[in-house]
């Protein structure tokens, strides 16, 4: 079981992932607002969205009381494969 200090650090790391995800989201929205950029770089913009989803899932795991249980509930296939929960 993680100690209070570890729980605090995990929460802070999750907060950092949330902040980075919000920045990526703003970047994606700005780029999508230009139709020419959006049309030319759709795959890259979708990658930004995928990265944001991964960050959100990892932040959820980091905040969980039971990290192993939370990891088992993650539905993003890319993370499940890496964690061996598929």
PDB file of C-alpha atoms in Angstrom:
ATOM      1  CA  UNK A   1       0.000   0.000   0.000  1.00  0.00           C
ATOM      2  CA  UNK A   2       1.260   3.443  -0.876  1.00  0.00           C
ATOM      3  CA  UNK A   3       2.047   5.876   1.907  1.00  0.00           C
ATOM      4  CA  UNK A   4       0.560   9.364   2.163  1.00  0.00           C
ATOM      5  CA  UNK A   5       3.620  10.889   0.512  1.00  0.00           C
ATOM      6  CA  UNK A   6       3.380   8.462  -2.416  1.00  0.00           C
ATOM      7  CA  UNK A   7      -0.350   9.149  -2.816  1.00  0.00           C
ATOM      8  CA  UNK A   8       0.308  12.889  -2.862  1.00  0.00           C
ATOM      9  CA  UNK A   9       3.031  12.493  -5.499  1.00  0.00           C
ATOM     10  CA  UNK A  10       0.819  10.257  -7.652  1.00  0.00           C
ATOM     11  CA  UNK A  11      -1.951  12.853  -7.431  1.00  0.00           C
ATOM     12  CA  UNK A  12       0.429  15.618  -8.454  1.00  0.00           C
ATOM     13  CA  UNK A  13       1.624  13.563 -11.408  1.00  0.00           C
ATOM     14  CA  UNK A  14      -2.002  12.979 -12.422  1.00  0.00           C
ATOM     15  CA  UNK A  15      -2.585  16.739 -12.205  1.00  0.00           C
ATOM     16  CA  UNK A  16       0.387  17.309 -14.523  1.00  0.00           C
ATOM     17  CA  UNK A  17      -1.045  14.843 -17.027  1.00  0.00           C
ATOM     18  CA  UNK A  18      -4.384  16.681 -16.871  1.00  0.00           C
ATOM     19  CA  UNK A  19      -2.667  20.014 -17.471  1.00  0.00           C
ATOM     20  CA  UNK A  20      -0.708  18.628 -20.429  1.00  0.00           C
ATOM     21  CA  UNK A  21      -3.905  17.089 -21.828  1.00  0.00           C
ATOM     22  CA  UNK A  22      -5.686  20.443 -21.595  1.00  0.00           C
ATOM     23  CA  UNK A  23      -2.819  22.092 -23.480  1.00  0.00           C
ATOM     24  CA  UNK A  24      -2.968  19.441 -26.201  1.00  0.00           C
ATOM     25  CA  UNK A  25      -6.725  19.905 -26.425  1.00  0.00           C
ATOM     26  CA  UNK A  26      -6.345  23.660 -26.928  1.00  0.00           C
ATOM     27  CA  UNK A  27      -3.666  23.049 -29.563  1.00  0.00           C
ATOM     28  CA  UNK A  28      -5.884  20.574 -31.383  1.00  0.00           C
ATOM     29  CA  UNK A  29      -8.842  22.956 -31.313  1.00  0.00           C
ATOM     30  CA  UNK A  30      -6.710  25.802 -32.656  1.00  0.00           C
ATOM     31  CA  UNK A  31      -5.390  23.652 -35.478  1.00  0.00           C
ATOM     32  CA  UNK A  32      -8.856  22.287 -36.297  1.00  0.00           C
ATOM     33  CA  UNK A  33     -10.211  25.814 -36.591  1.00  0.00           C
ATOM     34  CA  UNK A  34      -8.180  26.178 -39.787  1.00  0.00           C
ATOM     35  CA  UNK A  35      -9.941  23.999 -42.389  1.00  0.00           C
ATOM     36  CA  UNK A  36      -6.846  23.702 -44.579  1.00  0.00           C
ATOM     37  CA  UNK A  37      -4.688  22.522 -41.674  1.00  0.00           C
ATOM     38  CA  UNK A  38      -7.394  20.165 -40.451  1.00  0.00           C
ATOM     39  CA  UNK A  39      -7.848  18.607 -43.886  1.00  0.00           C
ATOM     40  CA  UNK A  40      -4.130  18.183 -44.473  1.00  0.00           C
ATOM     41  CA  UNK A  41      -3.255  16.844 -41.008  1.00  0.00           C
ATOM     42  CA  UNK A  42      -6.285  14.837 -39.880  1.00  0.00           C
ATOM     43  CA  UNK A  43      -4.235  11.786 -38.826  1.00  0.00           C
ATOM     44  CA  UNK A  44      -1.892  13.941 -36.755  1.00  0.00           C
ATOM     45  CA  UNK A  45      -4.831  15.718 -35.110  1.00  0.00           C
ATOM     46  CA  UNK A  46      -6.371  12.354 -34.263  1.00  0.00           C
ATOM     47  CA  UNK A  47      -3.043  11.380 -32.707  1.00  0.00           C
ATOM     48  CA  UNK A  48      -3.261  14.425 -30.430  1.00  0.00           C
ATOM     49  CA  UNK A  49      -6.689  13.237 -29.324  1.00  0.00           C
ATOM     50  CA  UNK A  50      -5.357   9.723 -28.689  1.00  0.00           C
ATOM     51  CA  UNK A  51      -2.522  11.115 -26.577  1.00  0.00           C
ATOM     52  CA  UNK A  52      -5.033  13.112 -24.546  1.00  0.00           C
ATOM     53  CA  UNK A  53      -7.168  10.022 -23.954  1.00  0.00           C
ATOM     54  CA  UNK A  54      -4.125   8.071 -22.809  1.00  0.00           C
ATOM     55  CA  UNK A  55      -3.160  10.859 -20.429  1.00  0.00           C
ATOM     56  CA  UNK A  56      -6.673  10.920 -18.956  1.00  0.00           C
ATOM     57  CA  UNK A  57      -6.635   7.152 -18.459  1.00  0.00           C
ATOM     58  CA  UNK A  58      -3.224   7.205 -16.791  1.00  0.00           C
ATOM     59  CA  UNK A  59      -4.278  10.086 -14.535  1.00  0.00           C
ATOM     60  CA  UNK A  60      -7.307   8.040 -13.466  1.00  0.00           C
ATOM     61  CA  UNK A  61      -5.060   5.102 -12.582  1.00  0.00           C
ATOM     62  CA  UNK A  62      -2.668   7.319 -10.633  1.00  0.00           C
ATOM     63  CA  UNK A  63      -5.534   8.728  -8.542  1.00  0.00           C
ATOM     64  CA  UNK A  64      -7.123   5.365  -7.794  1.00  0.00           C
ATOM     65  CA  UNK A  65      -7.189   3.836  -4.331  1.00  0.00           C
ATOM     66  CA  UNK A  66      -6.321   0.487  -5.939  1.00  0.00           C
ATOM     67  CA  UNK A  67      -4.016   1.103  -8.892  1.00  0.00           C
ATOM     68  CA  UNK A  68      -4.096  -2.518 -10.096  1.00  0.00           C
ATOM     69  CA  UNK A  69      -7.880  -2.588 -10.086  1.00  0.00           C
ATOM     70  CA  UNK A  70      -8.062   0.768 -11.894  1.00  0.00           C
ATOM     71  CA  UNK A  71      -5.565  -0.435 -14.506  1.00  0.00           C
ATOM     72  CA  UNK A  72      -7.761  -3.463 -15.133  1.00  0.00           C
ATOM     73  CA  UNK A  73     -10.742  -1.224 -15.842  1.00  0.00           C
ATOM     74  CA  UNK A  74      -9.017   0.927 -18.460  1.00  0.00           C
ATOM     75  CA  UNK A  75     -10.672   0.513 -21.842  1.00  0.00           C
ATOM     76  CA  UNK A  76      -8.052   2.073 -24.133  1.00  0.00           C
ATOM     77  CA  UNK A  77      -6.609  -0.857 -26.053  1.00  0.00           C
ATOM     78  CA  UNK A  78      -3.121   0.654 -26.344  1.00  0.00           C
ATOM     79  CA  UNK A  79      -2.777   0.921 -22.568  1.00  0.00           C
ATOM     80  CA  UNK A  80      -4.369  -2.479 -21.938  1.00  0.00           C
ATOM     81  CA  UNK A  81      -1.813  -4.138 -24.225  1.00  0.00           C
ATOM     82  CA  UNK A  82       1.097  -2.503 -22.417  1.00  0.00           C
ATOM     83  CA  UNK A  83      -0.302  -3.371 -18.984  1.00  0.00           C
ATOM     84  CA  UNK A  84      -1.179  -6.892 -20.071  1.00  0.00           C
ATOM     85  CA  UNK A  85      -4.837  -6.503 -19.109  1.00  0.00           C
ATOM     86  CA  UNK A  86      -6.257  -7.425 -22.538  1.00  0.00           C
TER      87      UNK A  86
END
